[in-house]
Amino acid sequence: MQKRILHTLILLFSFTFSFAQKPKKPSSSEIYESIQKLNFLGSVLYIAAHPDDENTRLISYMSNHIKARTAYLSLTRGDGGQNLIGTEIRELLGVIRTQELLAARRIDGGEQLFTRANDFGYSKHPDETLDIWDKETVLSDVVLAIRKFKPDIIINRFDHRTPGSTHGHHTSSAMLSFEAFDIANDKTKFSSQLKNTSLWQPQRLFFNTNWWFYGSRENFEKADKSNMINFDIGVYYPLKGLSNNEVAALASSQHLCQGFGRLSQRGSQQEYIEFLKGKPLTDNKNIFTGIDTSWNRIEGGKAIGDILYEVEKTFNFVNPSDHIPQLVEAYKLLQKTKNEHWKVQKTKELKAIIEMCAGLYLEASADTNWATQAASINLNIEALNRSNTAITLVSFNNANDLNVSKEILLKNNVKFSFKEVIKINSDVQPTTPYWLNEKGSLGMYKADEKHIGLPETPRIFNIDFNLLINNVPITFTKPIVQRYSKPDKGELYRPFEIIPEASAKLTEEVIIFKNDKQRDVAVIVKAGRDNLEGYVELCHPKDWNIYPEKQKINLAHKGEEQTLVFTIIPPKNQSEGYVGPIVHINDKDYTKELIEINYDHIPFQTVSLPSESKMVRLDIKKKGENIGYIAGAGDVVPESLNHIGYNVLTIKPEDITPETLNRFDAIVVGIRAYNTVEALQFKQQILFDFVAEGGNMIVQYNTSHRLKTDKLAPYHLKLSRDRVTDENAEVRFLNPQHELLNYPNKITQQDFKGWTQERGLYFPNEWSDEFTPILSMNDKNETPKDGSLLVAKHGKGHYIYTGLSFFREFPEGVSGAYRLFANMLSIGKDHLKQEAKLND
């Protein structure tokens, strides 16, 4: 029921929720709110580190109550986190989280900005963060955001004065903001930016504090608040039928891949910001005190304001089109102002309001959502005026080959449709997130200068509708989309994108060879156009062999796929390398995979990434055959275990019964399963009984927050926030002779080389004597952490808890991770066989 209520609220509130390309169909109250925002010339920039750091309550309050232009600058795209809705991690997770942030901003009314910083994973100190990020580059991006957005007010989510007390990314975001506040107005700093923007000095810098930063609510109550401003962010918006906190809850609930779907809140609630520097406060209730936020702020603004304030005062909710003559007159005056920043921003807002008041519907829909270079695309152009305003469609055009003159009077509610064809340039690049076009570093993405800061790649295929409204020329630009329908979903929209004429992928991201026997692997080639002919070969290391060397492809239809099977012959000894398909079409080579990301809460995304798979020739032994897997937040551990010869079956929580479990040698519980799967709290005793009867149970990491059970193990076990973020941290063997380190694979220090992003996370820090700790590790200048791998004998079987990040290491083909996990699954199996023989 709660899910249904939340969905209804979202549909009522946001007319662009399900698919971002769906055209706006605003009500009169929404038009009125847009006019209120139009008449406020002030801006707020909120700064933090990750997509889940933003305070949607405060962003919504600034946007919807104060009416300020508000943006969130997230230094990263959250690439280093986990994914609760799918298996995408790293770059692809960053794409999802970017779109979730944009979905949140469509609800709370804010805008979204980024830097080029890469979320490389948890960091314990800003010194490490700023070294890996390249401080000067990220600082320049923060300065650029300030110079372009030109905020009067900056609000930091975190405290720049407390390095080492929280995530290093968090503190770094505040430190960079604190430094950028002053140098954004210094012409000697990052002077090359001034070719495309101008200096700017924000007026005030704040820290969005609360009781958490003081350790307790009691401490915060006692704190000196003379330097703080507080707001009641629970304010109710009659025009929306929602409180600010309800709007904020809907916005933050867009972060589905992070499990942020939550109940909405109502009632009064205080939010605090602490003044850090800038223009002194004279009124502790108004952050814009002393800053002119009226139309008088710009040259010629008084005349514009006289018109627009009157529109706001006398707004006609029954027929908003009555105000179009006034709005068009204000538009004409606005074009004469010399303040380029506010002219550009307010022109954009004013055009949108004119469009809404006239009930204009302007659309360019393609008959497909993707095409290749040099293709011809059929378009349906639609133009509709739903008012009595005199509007003429003079022409429409795009940036390339389309320029159609019409000179048609758009009469009230008379639809005009036109069929047109556009030709795609032969040199246009495939659509993909701009920060993934080039390979970056551990801490930084690369981007063209013109794209730095943008949330996504600008759409280059648009149609300009050139209109005369009350004899004033105004152009509205609409991106080309595909509008279509499905019987079970109704009307849908997808962005129009360019894809390569050929793409290819190996069906396995990591190809594991547990011995020197050859294996067949499949390559799937996809046609981006009709009549695709060519051949495919695989690039590979010299000590590996591929047969056959080449294979022909022949695909008759766009979108068709052909599967080719190649045989890979590994070397005799342990070895690693990369293999990738090369598709040869005429004189062009294609080496990228086309990845589709399709979730209902964000727009459809296509991503082109280099197509390659890691090949690992392992020396690995294992005991046991059949593994039951209980899925958690999403990982590829089951597939990875299949690669080394296990039979893995995913078990639904309702199917956890003694009879079902009796079929398995071991049960593996997926990451964060005890955070996300409610039913597991009722299945624990069945699982513990399985262990007691001789099975092995391996539980992967969970967070200490929001556990669904208070009995995670058959013995006392308490999780903490302990983690080791240095993937190269020394690993010490606490029990070198223990079976986990010796059988059936001898584990050595070599097995801990090549790990990625981290050693592990959320290690237990308390456990009963039944548990044996196996490994010890720690980050620099920290105490040893001994809880990364714990094993306890329980009856005839073994219970293992591990915070080691196998879910990250398996997709990267880390051989040592496979060998250690095989030992975990194999523990005790020979002993059970010996007991069975004795009993016989």
CSV table of N, CA, C and O in Angstrom, one decimal, residues 161-237:
chain,number,residue,atom,x,y,z
A,161,ARG,N,36.3,22.1,8.7
A,161,ARG,CA,37.2,22.2,9.8
A,161,ARG,C,37.5,20.9,10.5
A,161,ARG,O,38.2,20.8,11.5
A,162,THR,N,37.0,19.8,10.0
A,162,THR,CA,37.1,18.5,10.7
A,162,THR,C,37.7,17.4,9.9
A,162,THR,O,37.1,16.3,9.7
A,163,PRO,N,38.9,17.6,9.3
A,163,PRO,CA,39.4,16.5,8.5
A,163,PRO,C,39.7,15.2,9.3
A,163,PRO,O,40.2,15.3,10.4
A,164,GLY,N,39.4,14.1,8.7
A,164,GLY,CA,39.6,12.8,9.3
A,164,GLY,C,38.5,12.3,10.2
A,164,GLY,O,38.5,11.2,10.7
A,165,SER,N,37.4,13.1,10.4
A,165,SER,CA,36.3,12.7,11.2
A,165,SER,C,35.2,12.1,10.4
A,165,SER,O,34.3,11.5,11.0
A,166,THR,N,35.2,12.2,9.1
A,166,THR,CA,34.2,11.6,8.3
A,166,THR,C,34.8,11.2,6.9
A,166,THR,O,36.1,11.3,6.8
A,167,HIS,N,34.0,10.8,6.0
A,167,HIS,CA,34.5,10.4,4.7
A,167,HIS,C,35.4,11.5,4.1
A,167,HIS,O,35.0,12.7,4.1
A,168,GLY,N,36.6,11.1,3.6
A,168,GLY,CA,37.5,12.1,3.1
A,168,GLY,C,36.9,12.9,1.9
A,168,GLY,O,37.3,14.1,1.7
A,169,HIS,N,36.1,12.3,1.1
A,169,HIS,CA,35.4,13.0,0.0
A,169,HIS,C,34.5,14.2,0.6
A,169,HIS,O,34.4,15.2,0.0
A,170,HIS,N,33.8,13.8,1.7
A,170,HIS,CA,32.9,14.8,2.3
A,170,HIS,C,33.7,16.1,2.7
A,170,HIS,O,33.3,17.2,2.4
A,171,THR,N,34.7,15.9,3.6
A,171,THR,CA,35.5,17.0,4.1
A,171,THR,C,36.1,17.8,2.9
A,171,THR,O,36.2,19.0,2.9
A,172,SER,N,36.6,17.0,1.9
A,172,SER,CA,37.3,17.7,0.8
A,172,SER,C,36.3,18.6,0.0
A,172,SER,O,36.7,19.7,-0.4
A,173,SER,N,35.1,18.2,-0.1
A,173,SER,CA,34.1,19.0,-0.8
A,173,SER,C,33.9,20.4,-0.1
A,173,SER,O,33.9,21.4,-0.8
A,174,ALA,N,33.9,20.3,1.2
A,174,ALA,CA,33.8,21.6,2.0
A,174,ALA,C,35.1,22.4,1.9
A,174,ALA,O,35.0,23.7,1.8
A,175,MET,N,36.2,21.8,2.0
A,175,MET,CA,37.5,22.5,1.9
A,175,MET,C,37.7,23.2,0.6
A,175,MET,O,38.1,24.3,0.5
A,176,LEU,N,37.3,22.5,-0.5
A,176,LEU,CA,37.4,23.1,-1.8
A,176,LEU,C,36.5,24.2,-2.0
A,176,LEU,O,36.8,25.3,-2.6
A,177,SER,N,35.3,24.1,-1.5
A,177,SER,CA,34.3,25.2,-1.6
A,177,SER,C,34.7,26.4,-0.8
A,177,SER,O,34.6,27.5,-1.3
A,178,PHE,N,35.3,26.2,0.4
A,178,PHE,CA,35.8,27.3,1.2
A,178,PHE,C,36.9,28.0,0.5
A,178,PHE,O,36.9,29.3,0.5
A,179,GLU,N,37.8,27.3,-0.2
A,179,GLU,CA,38.8,28.0,-0.9
A,179,GLU,C,38.3,28.7,-2.2
A,179,GLU,O,38.8,29.8,-2.5
A,180,ALA,N,37.4,28.0,-2.9
A,180,ALA,CA,36.9,28.5,-4.1
A,180,ALA,C,36.1,29.8,-3.9
A,180,ALA,O,36.0,30.7,-4.8
A,181,PHE,N,35.5,30.0,-2.7
A,181,PHE,CA,34.6,31.1,-2.4
A,181,PHE,C,35.4,32.4,-2.8
A,181,PHE,O,34.8,33.4,-3.3
A,182,ASP,N,36.7,32.5,-2.4
A,182,ASP,CA,37.4,33.7,-2.6
A,182,ASP,C,38.1,33.8,-4.0
A,182,ASP,O,38.1,34.8,-4.7
A,183,ILE,N,38.6,32.7,-4.5
A,183,ILE,CA,39.4,32.7,-5.7
A,183,ILE,C,38.6,32.8,-7.0
A,183,ILE,O,39.1,33.1,-8.0
A,184,ALA,N,37.2,32.5,-6.8
A,184,ALA,CA,36.4,32.7,-8.0
A,184,ALA,C,36.4,34.1,-8.5
A,184,ALA,O,36.0,34.3,-9.7
A,185,ASN,N,36.7,35.0,-7.7
A,185,ASN,CA,36.8,36.5,-8.1
A,185,ASN,C,38.2,37.0,-8.3
A,185,ASN,O,38.4,38.2,-8.4
A,186,ASP,N,39.1,36.0,-8.4
A,186,ASP,CA,40.6,36.4,-8.6
A,186,ASP,C,41.0,36.1,-10.0
A,186,ASP,O,41.0,34.9,-10.4
A,187,LYS,N,41.3,37.1,-10.8
A,187,LYS,CA,41.6,36.9,-12.2
A,187,LYS,C,42.9,36.2,-12.4
A,187,LYS,O,43.1,35.7,-13.6
A,188,THR,N,43.7,36.0,-11.4
A,188,THR,CA,45.0,35.3,-11.6
A,188,THR,C,44.8,33.8,-11.4
A,188,THR,O,45.7,33.0,-11.7
A,189,LYS,N,43.6,33.4,-10.9
A,189,LYS,CA,43.3,32.0,-10.7
A,189,LYS,C,42.5,31.4,-11.8
A,189,LYS,O,41.4,31.9,-12.2
A,190,PHE,N,43.0,30.3,-12.4
A,190,PHE,CA,42.3,29.6,-13.5
A,190,PHE,C,41.8,30.6,-14.6
A,190,PHE,O,40.7,30.6,-15.0
A,191,SER,N,42.7,31.5,-15.0
A,191,SER,CA,42.4,32.6,-15.9
A,191,SER,C,41.9,32.1,-17.2
A,191,SER,O,41.2,32.9,-17.9
A,192,SER,N,42.3,30.9,-17.7
A,192,SER,CA,41.8,30.4,-19.0
A,192,SER,C,40.3,30.3,-19.0
A,192,SER,O,39.7,30.3,-20.1
A,193,GLN,N,39.7,30.1,-17.8
A,193,GLN,CA,38.2,30.0,-17.8
A,193,GLN,C,37.5,31.3,-18.2
A,193,GLN,O,36.4,31.3,-18.7
A,194,LEU,N,38.2,32.4,-18.1
A,194,LEU,CA,37.6,33.7,-18.3
A,194,LEU,C,37.3,34.0,-19.8
A,194,LEU,O,36.7,35.0,-20.2
A,195,LYS,N,37.8,33.1,-20.7
A,195,LYS,CA,37.4,33.2,-22.1
A,195,LYS,C,35.9,32.9,-22.3
A,195,LYS,O,35.3,33.4,-23.2
A,196,ASN,N,35.3,32.1,-21.4
A,196,ASN,CA,34.0,31.6,-21.6
A,196,ASN,C,33.0,32.0,-20.5
A,196,ASN,O,31.8,31.7,-20.5
A,197,THR,N,33.6,32.6,-19.4
A,197,THR,CA,32.8,33.1,-18.3
A,197,THR,C,33.4,34.3,-17.7
A,197,THR,O,34.4,34.8,-18.3
A,198,SER,N,33.0,34.7,-16.5
A,198,SER,CA,33.5,35.9,-15.9
A,198,SER,C,33.7,35.7,-14.4
A,198,SER,O,33.2,34.7,-13.8
A,199,LEU,N,34.4,36.6,-13.8
A,199,LEU,CA,34.7,36.5,-12.4
A,199,LEU,C,33.4,36.6,-11.6
A,199,LEU,O,32.4,37.3,-12.1
A,200,TRP,N,33.4,36.1,-10.4
A,200,TRP,CA,32.2,36.2,-9.6
A,200,TRP,C,32.6,36.1,-8.1
A,200,TRP,O,33.4,35.3,-7.7
A,201,GLN,N,31.9,36.9,-7.3
A,201,GLN,CA,32.2,36.9,-5.9
A,201,GLN,C,30.8,36.5,-5.1
A,201,GLN,O,29.9,37.4,-5.1
A,202,PRO,N,30.7,35.3,-4.6
A,202,PRO,CA,29.5,35.0,-3.8
A,202,PRO,C,29.5,35.9,-2.6
A,202,PRO,O,30.5,36.4,-2.1
A,203,GLN,N,28.3,36.1,-2.1
A,203,GLN,CA,28.1,37.0,-0.9
A,203,GLN,C,28.3,36.3,0.4
A,203,GLN,O,28.9,36.9,1.3
A,204,ARG,N,27.9,35.1,0.5
A,204,ARG,CA,28.0,34.4,1.8
A,204,ARG,C,28.2,32.9,1.6
A,204,ARG,O,27.7,32.3,0.7
A,205,LEU,N,28.9,32.4,2.6
A,205,LEU,CA,29.2,30.9,2.6
A,205,LEU,C,28.7,30.4,4.0
A,205,LEU,O,29.0,30.9,5.0
A,206,PHE,N,27.9,29.3,3.9
A,206,PHE,CA,27.3,28.7,5.1
A,206,PHE,C,27.7,27.2,5.1
A,206,PHE,O,28.1,26.6,4.1
A,207,PHE,N,27.6,26.6,6.3
A,207,PHE,CA,27.7,25.2,6.5
A,207,PHE,C,26.4,24.7,7.0
A,207,PHE,O,25.8,25.2,8.0
A,208,ASN,N,25.8,23.7,6.3
A,208,ASN,CA,24.5,23.1,6.7
A,208,ASN,C,24.7,22.1,7.9
A,208,ASN,O,24.8,20.9,7.7
A,209,THR,N,24.7,22.7,9.1
A,209,THR,CA,25.0,21.9,10.3
A,209,THR,C,23.7,21.3,10.8
A,209,THR,O,22.6,21.6,10.5
A,210,ASN,N,23.9,20.3,11.7
A,210,ASN,CA,22.8,19.8,12.5
A,210,ASN,C,23.4,19.0,13.7
A,210,ASN,O,24.6,19.0,13.9
A,211,TRP,N,22.5,18.4,14.5
A,211,TRP,CA,22.9,17.7,15.7
A,211,TRP,C,24.0,16.7,15.5
A,211,TRP,O,24.8,16.4,16.3
A,212,TRP,N,23.9,16.0,14.3
A,212,TRP,CA,24.9,14.9,14.1
A,212,TRP,C,26.3,15.4,14.2
A,212,TRP,O,27.2,14.6,14.6
A,213,PHE,N,26.6,16.6,13.7
A,213,PHE,CA,28.0,17.1,13.7
A,213,PHE,C,28.4,17.4,15.1
A,213,PHE,O,29.6,17.6,15.4
A,214,TYR,N,27.5,17.5,16.1
A,214,TYR,CA,27.8,17.8,17.5
A,214,TYR,C,27.8,16.5,18.3
A,214,TYR,O,28.1,16.6,19.5
A,215,GLY,N,27.6,15.4,17.8
A,215,GLY,CA,27.6,14.1,18.5
A,215,GLY,C,26.3,13.7,19.1
A,215,GLY,O,26.1,12.5,19.3
A,216,SER,N,25.4,14.6,19.4
A,216,SER,CA,24.1,14.2,20.0
A,216,SER,C,23.2,15.4,19.9
A,216,SER,O,23.6,16.6,19.8
A,217,ARG,N,21.9,15.2,20.1
A,217,ARG,CA,20.9,16.2,20.1
A,217,ARG,C,21.1,17.1,21.3
A,217,ARG,O,20.9,18.3,21.2
A,218,GLU,N,21.5,16.5,22.4
A,218,GLU,CA,21.7,17.3,23.6
A,218,GLU,C,22.8,18.3,23.5
A,218,GLU,O,22.7,19.5,23.9
A,219,ASN,N,23.9,17.9,22.8
A,219,ASN,CA,25.1,18.8,22.6
A,219,ASN,C,24.7,19.9,21.7
A,219,ASN,O,25.1,21.1,21.9
A,220,PHE,N,23.8,19.6,20.7
A,220,PHE,CA,23.4,20.6,19.8
A,220,PHE,C,22.5,21.6,20.4
A,220,PHE,O,22.6,22.8,20.1
A,221,GLU,N,21.7,21.2,21.3
A,221,GLU,CA,20.8,22.1,22.1
A,221,GLU,C,21.6,23.1,22.8
A,221,GLU,O,21.2,24.3,23.0
A,222,LYS,N,22.7,22.7,23.4
A,222,LYS,CA,23.5,23.6,24.2
A,222,LYS,C,24.4,24.5,23.4
A,222,LYS,O,25.0,25.4,23.9
A,223,ALA,N,24.6,24.2,22.1
A,223,ALA,CA,25.6,24.9,21.3
A,223,ALA,C,25.2,26.4,21.1
A,223,ALA,O,24.0,26.7,21.0
A,224,ASP,N,26.2,27.2,20.9
A,224,ASP,CA,25.9,28.6,20.6
A,224,ASP,C,25.4,28.7,19.2
A,224,ASP,O,26.1,28.4,18.2
A,225,LYS,N,24.2,29.3,19.0
A,225,LYS,CA,23.6,29.4,17.7
A,225,LYS,C,23.5,30.8,17.2
A,225,LYS,O,22.8,31.1,16.2
A,226,SER,N,24.3,31.7,17.8
A,226,SER,CA,24.2,33.1,17.4
A,226,SER,C,24.7,33.3,16.0
A,226,SER,O,24.4,34.4,15.4
A,227,ASN,N,25.5,32.4,15.5
A,227,ASN,CA,26.1,32.6,14.1
A,227,ASN,C,25.3,31.7,13.1
A,227,ASN,O,25.8,31.4,12.0
A,228,MET,N,24.1,31.3,13.5
A,228,MET,CA,23.4,30.4,12.6
A,228,MET,C,22.0,31.0,12.2
A,228,MET,O,21.5,31.9,12.9
A,229,ILE,N,21.5,30.5,11.1
A,229,ILE,CA,20.2,30.8,10.6
A,229,ILE,C,19.4,29.5,10.6
A,229,ILE,O,19.9,28.5,10.2
A,230,ASN,N,18.2,29.5,11.1
A,230,ASN,CA,17.4,28.3,11.1
A,230,ASN,C,16.1,28.6,10.3
A,230,ASN,O,15.6,29.7,10.3
A,231,PHE,N,15.6,27.5,9.6
A,231,PHE,CA,14.4,27.6,8.8
A,231,PHE,C,13.4,26.5,9.3
A,231,PHE,O,13.8,25.4,9.7
A,232,ASP,N,12.1,26.8,9.1
A,232,ASP,CA,11.1,25.7,9.3
A,232,ASP,C,10.9,25.1,7.9
A,232,ASP,O,10.2,25.6,7.1
A,233,ILE,N,11.6,24.0,7.7
A,233,ILE,CA,11.6,23.4,6.3
A,233,ILE,C,10.4,22.5,6.2
A,233,ILE,O,10.3,21.8,5.2
A,234,GLY,N,9.5,22.5,7.2
A,234,GLY,CA,8.3,21.7,7.1
A,234,GLY,C,7.1,22.5,6.5
A,234,GLY,O,6.0,22.0,6.5
A,235,VAL,N,7.4,23.7,5.9
A,235,VAL,CA,6.4,24.6,5.4
A,235,VAL,C,5.5,23.9,4.4
A,235,VAL,O,6.0,23.0,3.6
A,236,TYR,N,4.2,24.2,4.4
A,236,TYR,CA,3.2,23.6,3.5
A,236,TYR,C,3.0,24.5,2.3
A,236,TYR,O,2.9,25.7,2.4
A,237,TYR,N,2.9,23.9,1.1
A,237,TYR,CA,2.7,24.6,-0.1
A,237,TYR,C,1.3,24.3,-0.7
A,237,TYR,O,1.0,23.2,-1.3
